[in-house]
Short mmCIF file of C-alpha atoms in Angstrom, two decimals:
data_model
loop_
_atom_site.label_atom_id
_atom_site.label_comp_id
_atom_site.label_asym_id
_atom_site.label_seq_id
_atom_site.Cartn_x
_atom_site.Cartn_y
_atom_site.Cartn_z
CA MET A 1 -16.55 -11.16 12.63
CA SER A 2 -15.53 -14.73 11.98
CA THR A 3 -14.91 -17.25 14.72
CA LEU A 4 -11.36 -18.52 15.06
CA ASP A 5 -10.87 -21.82 13.27
CA THR A 6 -8.65 -23.96 15.50
CA ALA A 7 -8.37 -26.87 13.09
CA PRO A 8 -4.74 -28.06 12.95
CA PRO A 9 -2.68 -27.24 9.86
CA THR A 10 -2.08 -30.02 7.39
CA GLY A 11 0.52 -30.97 4.81
CA ALA A 12 3.21 -28.44 3.96
CA ALA A 13 1.85 -25.90 6.45
CA ARG A 14 2.36 -28.34 9.32
CA SER A 15 5.98 -29.12 8.40
CA ALA A 16 6.92 -25.50 7.63
CA GLY A 17 5.76 -24.13 10.99
CA SER A 18 5.69 -20.35 11.30
CA ALA A 19 7.30 -19.94 7.87
CA ALA A 20 3.96 -20.98 6.35
CA TRP A 21 1.91 -18.32 8.17
CA LEU A 22 0.41 -15.74 5.84
CA THR A 23 -1.47 -13.63 8.41
CA SER A 24 -1.51 -13.12 12.16
CA THR A 25 -4.63 -15.29 12.29
CA ASP A 26 -2.47 -18.23 11.22
CA ALA A 27 -0.29 -17.53 14.27
CA GLN A 28 -3.40 -17.31 16.44
CA ARG A 29 -4.57 -20.74 15.28
CA ALA A 30 -1.15 -22.23 15.96
CA ALA A 31 -1.00 -20.66 19.43
CA ALA A 32 -4.44 -22.05 20.27
CA LEU A 33 -3.09 -25.54 19.67
CA ALA A 34 0.04 -24.92 21.74
CA LEU A 35 -1.49 -23.46 24.92
CA PRO A 36 -3.57 -24.98 27.72
CA GLN A 37 -7.07 -23.55 27.92
CA ASP A 38 -6.55 -21.41 31.04
CA VAL A 39 -3.41 -19.79 29.60
CA ARG A 40 -5.14 -19.24 26.27
CA ASP A 41 -8.01 -17.53 28.13
CA PHE A 42 -5.51 -15.36 30.02
CA LEU A 43 -4.06 -14.24 26.69
CA GLU A 44 -7.26 -13.84 24.68
CA GLY A 45 -9.70 -12.63 27.29
CA GLY A 46 -10.98 -9.18 28.16
CA SER A 47 -12.89 -7.70 31.05
CA GLY A 48 -16.60 -8.02 31.76
CA ALA A 49 -18.70 -9.10 28.79
CA GLU A 50 -15.72 -8.33 26.50
CA ALA A 51 -17.65 -5.69 24.57
CA THR A 52 -14.60 -3.41 24.30
CA LEU A 53 -12.40 -6.34 23.33
CA ALA A 54 -14.70 -7.03 20.36
CA ALA A 55 -15.07 -3.32 19.58
CA ASN A 56 -11.31 -2.93 19.12
CA ARG A 57 -11.42 -5.19 16.07
CA ALA A 58 -14.76 -3.89 14.87
CA ALA A 59 -13.41 -0.34 14.90
CA PHE A 60 -10.66 -1.26 12.45
CA GLU A 61 -12.94 -3.41 10.31
CA ASP A 62 -15.49 -0.58 10.03
CA LEU A 63 -12.94 1.87 8.63
CA PHE A 64 -12.10 2.02 4.93
CA LEU A 65 -9.23 3.82 3.22
CA VAL A 66 -9.65 5.95 0.11
CA PRO A 67 -6.54 5.12 -1.96
CA ARG A 68 -4.90 7.56 -4.34
CA VAL A 69 -3.47 6.62 -7.73
CA LEU A 70 -0.69 7.65 -10.12
CA ALA A 71 1.67 8.38 -7.24
CA ASP A 72 4.72 6.37 -8.49
CA ALA A 73 4.98 3.99 -5.55
CA SER A 74 7.88 2.06 -7.12
CA ALA A 75 10.20 2.85 -4.20
CA THR A 76 8.08 2.58 -1.06
CA SER A 77 9.62 2.59 2.43
CA THR A 78 8.14 1.55 5.78
CA ALA A 79 10.91 3.35 7.70
CA ALA A 80 9.73 5.61 10.51
CA THR A 81 10.77 7.58 13.55
CA VAL A 82 9.24 6.30 16.78
CA LEU A 83 9.72 8.36 19.91
CA GLY A 84 12.64 10.15 18.32
CA ALA A 85 14.51 7.03 17.21
CA PRO A 86 14.67 5.37 13.78
CA ALA A 87 12.58 2.24 13.30
CA ALA A 88 12.07 -0.11 10.38
CA MET A 89 8.32 0.49 10.58
CA PRO A 90 6.00 2.62 12.73
CA ALA A 91 5.40 -0.09 15.31
CA GLY A 92 6.65 -1.50 18.59
CA ILE A 93 5.86 -4.48 20.77
CA ALA A 94 3.36 -3.61 23.49
CA PRO A 95 4.07 -4.39 27.15
CA MET A 96 2.64 -7.78 28.14
CA ALA A 97 3.07 -9.68 31.37
CA TYR A 98 4.42 -13.13 32.20
CA GLN A 99 5.62 -14.13 28.73
CA ARG A 100 7.18 -17.39 29.91
CA LEU A 101 3.61 -18.57 30.38
CA PHE A 102 3.48 -18.79 26.60
CA HIS A 103 6.95 -20.09 25.77
CA PRO A 104 9.98 -21.05 27.91
CA ASP A 105 12.14 -18.41 26.20
CA GLY A 106 9.69 -15.67 27.19
CA GLU A 107 10.56 -11.98 27.02
CA PRO A 108 14.15 -12.30 25.74
CA ALA A 109 12.88 -14.17 22.67
CA ALA A 110 10.33 -11.47 21.88
CA ALA A 111 12.90 -8.75 22.53
CA ARG A 112 15.42 -10.40 20.19
CA ALA A 113 12.71 -10.54 17.55
CA ALA A 114 12.05 -6.82 18.01
CA GLN A 115 15.77 -6.13 17.65
CA ALA A 116 15.90 -8.17 14.46
CA ALA A 117 12.85 -6.33 13.13
CA GLY A 118 14.32 -2.92 13.98
CA ILE A 119 11.48 -1.79 16.26
CA PRO A 120 11.14 -0.93 19.99
CA TYR A 121 10.25 -3.50 22.63
CA VAL A 122 8.25 -2.34 25.65
CA ALA A 123 9.29 -4.48 28.61
CA GLY A 124 6.46 -5.24 31.02
CA MET A 125 6.93 -4.47 34.69
CA LEU A 126 5.49 -7.97 35.29
CA SER A 127 8.16 -9.60 33.18
CA THR A 128 9.32 -13.15 33.94
CA CYS A 129 12.95 -12.12 33.55
CA PRO A 130 14.88 -9.14 34.91
CA LEU A 131 14.84 -5.94 32.89
CA GLU A 132 18.59 -6.18 32.29
CA GLU A 133 18.19 -9.46 30.38
CA ILE A 134 15.91 -7.66 27.95
CA THR A 135 18.04 -4.56 27.42
CA ALA A 136 21.01 -6.85 26.77
CA VAL A 137 19.35 -8.17 23.59
CA CYS A 138 17.30 -5.17 22.40
CA SER A 139 18.80 -1.73 21.96
CA GLN A 140 15.40 0.00 21.81
CA THR A 141 13.82 -1.06 25.10
CA TRP A 142 11.18 0.95 26.94
CA LEU A 143 10.07 -0.01 30.45
CA GLN A 144 6.40 -0.11 31.36
CA LEU A 145 5.53 1.01 34.89
CA TYR A 146 2.46 0.46 37.01
CA TRP A 147 2.08 2.83 39.95
CA LEU A 148 3.13 0.80 42.98
CA ARG A 149 2.28 1.09 46.66
CA ASP A 150 5.94 0.26 47.27
CA ARG A 151 7.54 3.56 46.20
CA ALA A 152 11.04 2.26 46.91
CA LEU A 153 10.53 -0.54 44.39
CA LEU A 154 9.07 1.92 41.88
CA THR A 155 12.00 4.33 42.12
CA ASP A 156 14.44 1.42 42.01
CA LEU A 157 12.88 0.30 38.72
CA VAL A 158 13.23 3.82 37.32
CA ASP A 159 16.89 3.85 38.33
CA ARG A 160 17.44 0.40 36.82
CA ALA A 161 15.82 1.49 33.57
CA GLU A 162 18.21 4.43 33.33
CA ALA A 163 21.24 2.31 34.20
CA ALA A 164 20.28 -0.47 31.78
CA GLY A 165 19.97 1.90 28.81
CA CYS A 166 16.20 2.06 28.41
CA SER A 167 15.11 4.93 26.20
CA ALA A 168 11.67 5.52 27.70
CA LEU A 169 9.31 4.86 30.59
CA VAL A 170 5.72 3.92 29.74
CA LEU A 171 3.40 4.65 32.65
CA ALA A 172 0.13 2.70 32.50
CA VAL A 173 -2.45 5.24 33.67
CA ASP A 174 -5.58 3.11 33.17
CA VAL A 175 -5.05 0.51 35.90
CA PRO A 176 -5.96 1.90 39.33
CA ARG A 177 -7.10 -1.69 39.75
CA MET A 178 -7.22 -4.65 37.39
CA GLY A 179 -10.50 -5.07 35.50
CA ARG A 180 -12.69 -8.09 36.27
CA ARG A 181 -11.53 -10.63 33.71
CA LEU A 182 -14.24 -13.24 33.98
CA ARG A 183 -12.46 -15.98 32.05
CA ASP A 184 -9.62 -15.90 34.58
CA MET A 185 -12.03 -15.79 37.51
CA ARG A 186 -13.98 -18.79 36.23
CA ASN A 187 -10.70 -20.67 35.68
CA ALA A 188 -9.42 -19.69 39.16
CA PHE A 189 -6.34 -18.66 37.22
CA ALA A 190 -3.02 -18.60 39.08
CA LEU A 191 0.57 -18.53 37.90
CA PRO A 192 2.49 -21.82 37.93
CA GLN A 193 5.13 -22.02 40.63
CA ASP A 194 7.97 -21.55 38.14
CA ILE A 195 6.54 -18.30 36.68
CA VAL A 196 7.67 -15.23 38.59
CA ALA A 197 7.48 -11.47 38.35
CA ALA A 198 11.24 -11.17 38.17
CA ASN A 199 11.38 -7.41 38.81
CA PHE A 200 9.63 -7.87 42.17
CA PRO A 201 11.08 -9.33 45.37
CA PRO A 202 9.89 -12.98 45.64
CA SER A 203 8.14 -12.26 48.92
CA GLU A 204 5.79 -9.80 47.17
CA THR A 205 4.46 -12.16 44.50
CA HIS A 206 3.30 -15.29 46.37
CA SER A 207 -0.37 -14.34 46.03
CA ALA A 208 -0.17 -14.51 42.22
CA ARG A 209 0.44 -18.27 42.53
CA ARG A 210 -2.30 -19.08 45.05
CA GLY A 211 -5.44 -20.04 43.17
CA ALA A 212 -8.91 -19.81 44.69
CA ALA A 213 -12.34 -20.59 43.29
CA GLY A 214 -14.09 -17.66 41.67
CA THR A 215 -11.13 -15.31 41.51
CA SER A 216 -7.92 -14.62 39.63
CA ALA A 217 -4.71 -14.85 41.66
CA VAL A 218 -3.11 -12.34 39.29
CA MET A 219 -5.88 -9.87 40.10
CA VAL A 220 -5.34 -10.46 43.82
CA HIS A 221 -1.62 -9.77 43.46
CA THR A 222 -2.10 -6.58 41.49
CA SER A 223 -4.66 -5.27 44.01
CA GLU A 224 -1.98 -5.70 46.65
CA ALA A 225 0.80 -4.16 44.56
CA PHE A 226 -0.83 -1.34 42.54
CA ASP A 227 -1.64 2.02 44.12
CA PRO A 228 -5.06 3.38 43.07
CA THR A 229 -4.17 6.90 44.25
CA LEU A 230 -2.22 7.60 41.02
CA SER A 231 -2.91 11.20 39.99
CA TRP A 232 -1.59 14.00 37.81
CA ASP A 233 0.67 15.06 40.69
CA ASP A 234 2.38 11.68 40.47
CA VAL A 235 2.89 12.12 36.73
CA ALA A 236 4.54 15.48 37.42
CA TRP A 237 6.73 13.85 40.08
CA LEU A 238 7.83 11.10 37.69
CA ARG A 239 8.56 13.65 34.97
CA GLY A 240 10.83 15.48 37.37
CA ARG A 241 12.44 12.24 38.59
CA THR A 242 13.87 11.04 35.27
CA GLU A 243 15.34 12.38 32.06
CA LEU A 244 14.10 9.36 30.10
CA ARG A 245 11.32 9.97 27.61
CA LEU A 246 7.95 9.61 29.32
CA VAL A 247 4.94 7.97 27.69
CA LEU A 248 1.46 7.76 29.24
CA LYS A 249 -0.38 4.64 28.08
CA GLY A 250 -4.13 4.24 28.43
CA VAL A 251 -5.26 7.73 27.41
CA LEU A 252 -8.63 7.95 25.64
CA HIS A 253 -9.95 11.47 26.33
CA PRO A 254 -8.49 14.41 24.36
CA GLU A 255 -8.35 16.60 27.48
CA ASP A 256 -6.25 13.98 29.28
CA ALA A 257 -3.91 13.80 26.31
CA ALA A 258 -3.51 17.58 26.27
CA ARG A 259 -2.76 17.65 29.99
CA ALA A 260 -0.22 14.85 29.62
CA VAL A 261 1.91 16.80 27.14
CA GLU A 262 1.50 19.98 29.18
CA LEU A 263 3.09 18.11 32.12
CA GLY A 264 6.01 17.06 29.93
CA ALA A 265 5.00 13.67 28.55
CA ASP A 266 6.76 12.97 25.27
CA ALA A 267 3.95 10.77 23.97
CA VAL A 268 0.61 9.23 24.78
CA VAL A 269 -0.68 5.81 23.79
CA VAL A 270 -4.36 5.84 22.90
CA SER A 271 -5.42 2.53 24.41
CA ASN A 272 -8.11 0.71 26.35
CA HIS A 273 -5.62 -1.90 27.56
CA GLY A 274 -6.62 -4.39 24.90
CA GLY A 275 -10.18 -4.48 26.21
CA ARG A 276 -8.97 -5.69 29.60
CA GLN A 277 -9.88 -2.75 31.82
CA LEU A 278 -13.19 -0.81 31.59
CA ASP A 279 -15.59 -2.93 29.57
CA GLY A 280 -17.56 -0.48 27.48
CA ALA A 281 -14.64 1.89 26.99
CA VAL A 282 -14.39 3.40 23.53
CA PRO A 283 -12.10 1.66 20.99
CA ALA A 284 -8.91 3.58 20.32
CA PRO A 285 -9.44 4.33 16.59
CA SER A 286 -12.70 6.11 17.41
CA VAL A 287 -11.01 8.78 19.51
CA LEU A 288 -7.60 8.88 17.84
CA PRO A 289 -8.26 11.93 15.60
CA ALA A 290 -9.59 13.99 18.53
CA VAL A 291 -6.58 13.04 20.67
CA CYS A 292 -4.20 14.00 17.86
CA ASP A 293 -5.94 17.37 17.55
CA ALA A 294 -5.61 17.95 21.30
CA VAL A 295 -1.91 17.04 21.37
CA ALA A 296 -1.38 19.35 18.37
CA GLY A 297 2.13 18.17 17.57
CA ARG A 298 3.50 18.73 21.08
CA GLY A 299 4.20 15.03 21.46
CA GLU A 300 3.75 11.75 19.65
CA VAL A 301 0.47 9.85 19.62
CA LEU A 302 0.63 6.07 19.40
CA LEU A 303 -2.26 3.59 19.23
CA ASP A 304 -2.62 0.24 20.94
CA GLY A 305 -5.36 -2.39 20.77
CA GLY A 306 -6.75 -4.53 17.98
CA VAL A 307 -3.87 -4.13 15.52
CA ARG A 308 -3.68 -7.33 13.50
CA SER A 309 -2.34 -6.36 10.06
CA GLY A 310 -0.33 -3.85 8.11
CA THR A 311 -3.57 -2.37 6.81
CA ASP A 312 -4.59 -1.69 10.41
CA VAL A 313 -1.28 0.15 10.86
CA LEU A 314 -1.99 2.23 7.75
CA LYS A 315 -5.48 3.09 9.03
CA ALA A 316 -3.99 4.23 12.35
CA LEU A 317 -1.46 6.42 10.54
CA ALA A 318 -4.18 7.90 8.34
CA LEU A 319 -6.14 8.79 11.50
CA GLY A 320 -3.11 10.64 12.87
CA ALA A 321 -1.05 8.14 14.89
CA SER A 322 2.73 8.23 14.59
CA ALA A 323 3.02 4.50 15.35
CA VAL A 324 1.20 1.52 16.85
CA LEU A 325 1.99 -1.02 19.55
CA VAL A 326 1.27 -4.66 18.73
CA GLY A 327 0.15 -7.00 21.50
CA ARG A 328 -1.61 -10.35 21.18
CA PRO A 329 -0.21 -11.27 17.71
CA VAL A 330 3.29 -11.18 19.23
CA LEU A 331 2.26 -13.62 21.95
CA TRP A 332 0.59 -15.87 19.37
CA GLY A 333 3.87 -16.05 17.50
CA LEU A 334 5.83 -16.62 20.70
CA ALA A 335 3.52 -19.39 21.92
CA ALA A 336 3.57 -21.25 18.62
CA ASP A 337 7.21 -20.94 17.59
CA GLY A 338 9.26 -18.90 20.06
CA GLN A 339 11.49 -16.18 18.65
CA ARG A 340 10.98 -17.43 15.09
CA GLY A 341 7.24 -17.09 15.54
CA VAL A 342 7.52 -13.50 16.72
CA GLU A 343 9.91 -12.67 13.90
CA ARG A 344 7.42 -14.13 11.42
CA VAL A 345 4.53 -12.09 12.84
CA LEU A 346 6.58 -8.89 12.64
CA SER A 347 7.81 -9.70 9.15
CA LEU A 348 4.24 -10.24 7.98
CA LEU A 349 3.19 -6.94 9.55
CA ARG A 350 5.92 -5.08 7.69
CA THR A 351 5.15 -6.86 4.40
CA GLU A 352 1.45 -6.07 4.75
CA LEU A 353 2.20 -2.44 5.57
CA GLU A 354 4.44 -2.06 2.53
CA ASP A 355 1.76 -3.64 0.34
CA ALA A 356 -0.90 -1.32 1.80
CA LEU A 357 1.31 1.74 1.25
CA VAL A 358 1.93 0.85 -2.39
CA LEU A 359 -1.72 0.10 -3.10
CA SER A 360 -2.91 3.28 -1.41
CA GLY A 361 -0.50 5.47 -3.37
CA CYS A 362 1.89 6.29 -0.50
CA THR A 363 5.64 6.22 -1.02
CA ASP A 364 6.40 6.37 2.71
CA VAL A 365 4.65 6.31 6.07
CA THR A 366 4.61 10.08 6.49
CA ARG A 367 2.31 10.36 3.48
CA ALA A 368 -0.21 8.02 5.07
CA SER A 369 -1.56 10.96 7.05
CA GLY A 370 -2.78 12.36 3.73
CA LEU A 371 -5.16 9.46 3.16
CA ASP A 372 -8.89 9.77 3.73
CA VAL A 373 -10.66 7.24 5.96
CA VAL A 374 -14.37 6.55 5.60
CA PRO A 375 -16.49 4.69 8.18
CA ARG A 376 -18.56 1.76 6.97
CA GLY A 377 -22.00 2.80 5.81
CA ILE A 378 -21.20 6.51 5.58
CA PRO A 379 -21.67 7.85 2.03
CA LEU A 380 -18.53 9.36 0.55
CA SER A 381 -19.17 13.05 -0.02
CA PRO A 382 -16.88 15.75 -1.43
CA ALA A 383 -17.12 17.60 1.88
CA ALA A 384 -15.57 14.63 3.68
CA LEU A 385 -12.46 14.59 1.50
CA ARG A 386 -9.33 16.67 1.84
CA LYS A 387 -9.03 19.68 -0.44
CA GLY A 388 -6.00 20.97 -2.27
CA PRO A 389 -2.60 19.33 -2.82
CA ARG A 390 -2.34 15.98 -1.13
CA TRP A 391 1.33 16.23 -0.08
#
C-alpha cells in the first residue's frame, strides 16, 4: 500500500478547497495539513503494532469484483434501506469520539452533512456536544453506547435517546477496555481543556484532560468509566429496556452474530473498531460472508472499518452486507473543511458507488449481492461462480 503523500495542494486545488477533492485520500492529505501531530495520531492510529489497522485496507484491496455486462445500467440508483429506513445510499457515519478535536463545529457539522446526504449519523457517546444538538439537525440519528459502570448515566442516555427521537441504539460490544494505542501513549495524549464529553457530568471526565508520560489520558478515563463485565445478560436487559432498534457493533464471530439476533438485536455491525481494539483481530470483510450466513436474514448485517471508496461499498454489498459505516474519511473531511468537507466526502462516496454499480452491471444496490468476488491470487474457476439466473 502506498504511503500518504502530505505535500500541500497547489494551484487550482489549493483555491478550490474540498471542491477539488476527487477521492477520500485527497481529504486525508488536507486533514494531515490541518491537524497537530498528536491529534492526527489520535485519528489515524490503531492499537498495538497496528496490524489489524493495515489489514482492514488490505482486505478490501485484495478483493476483486467480477462485473457482469449487457445489463442496461442506464438508470442506476444508489437508494437503499438501512435499518428499516430509506437512505440515499447504503451507508451511515460511524460513531467517533470528540469531533471538536478536529474542527470547532464538531459533531453538528458532520450530522448536518449526513442529513444533507440522506444517510444515518451515529452519534458517539463521547460526543463533544449533547445528543439533543445532533438530533436537532439530523433526522436519522442513532446513539452509540458503551457499557458504563454508572448505570444511572447509562439508563439516562437511553431515555434521552428515546425522547430526542433517535431511531436506534448501537451498543459497542468490543470495548471491555480500550486497546493500547501506542501513538497516543507515546504522545501522552490528553484532551484540551475546552474539549469535553458533553453527555457525561463534568466531574466524571477530568481524567481525560490530565496528561502523563507514557499513557493516554483518554484510555485512563475510559478505564474508569467503562464496565468490563458486559455480558449477554446485559444485552438482554437492554433489549427489554427500550423499544428502539438495537444494533450490536464489534461482532466478528458468526456464533456471536447468531446469538445477537436470537436475543432481539435488529442488526450487527461486523467491525474490529477500526483496528483500535485487539491488534491481530480479523478484518471485517474476511468474516462478513460467514456472519451473514449465521444471521440468515433475521437482522441486518452492516460492515465498518477500512471503507474508503464507493467500490469498497460495492464489495461489502457483494459479500452480503446491507450497508457500511464510514469512519476516518468523515473526520478527514471535517478537519480540512468542516461541514463542506464532510459533504464532499459523502458526495464522492455516492458518486463512486454509482459508477461502480454501472460498471459492474448492477441497476441498484440490491443486485450487488449477485456479484461474484474473487480474492487476489485465487484462480477464477467455474465452481467459484454463481450458477443459474443472476437476478
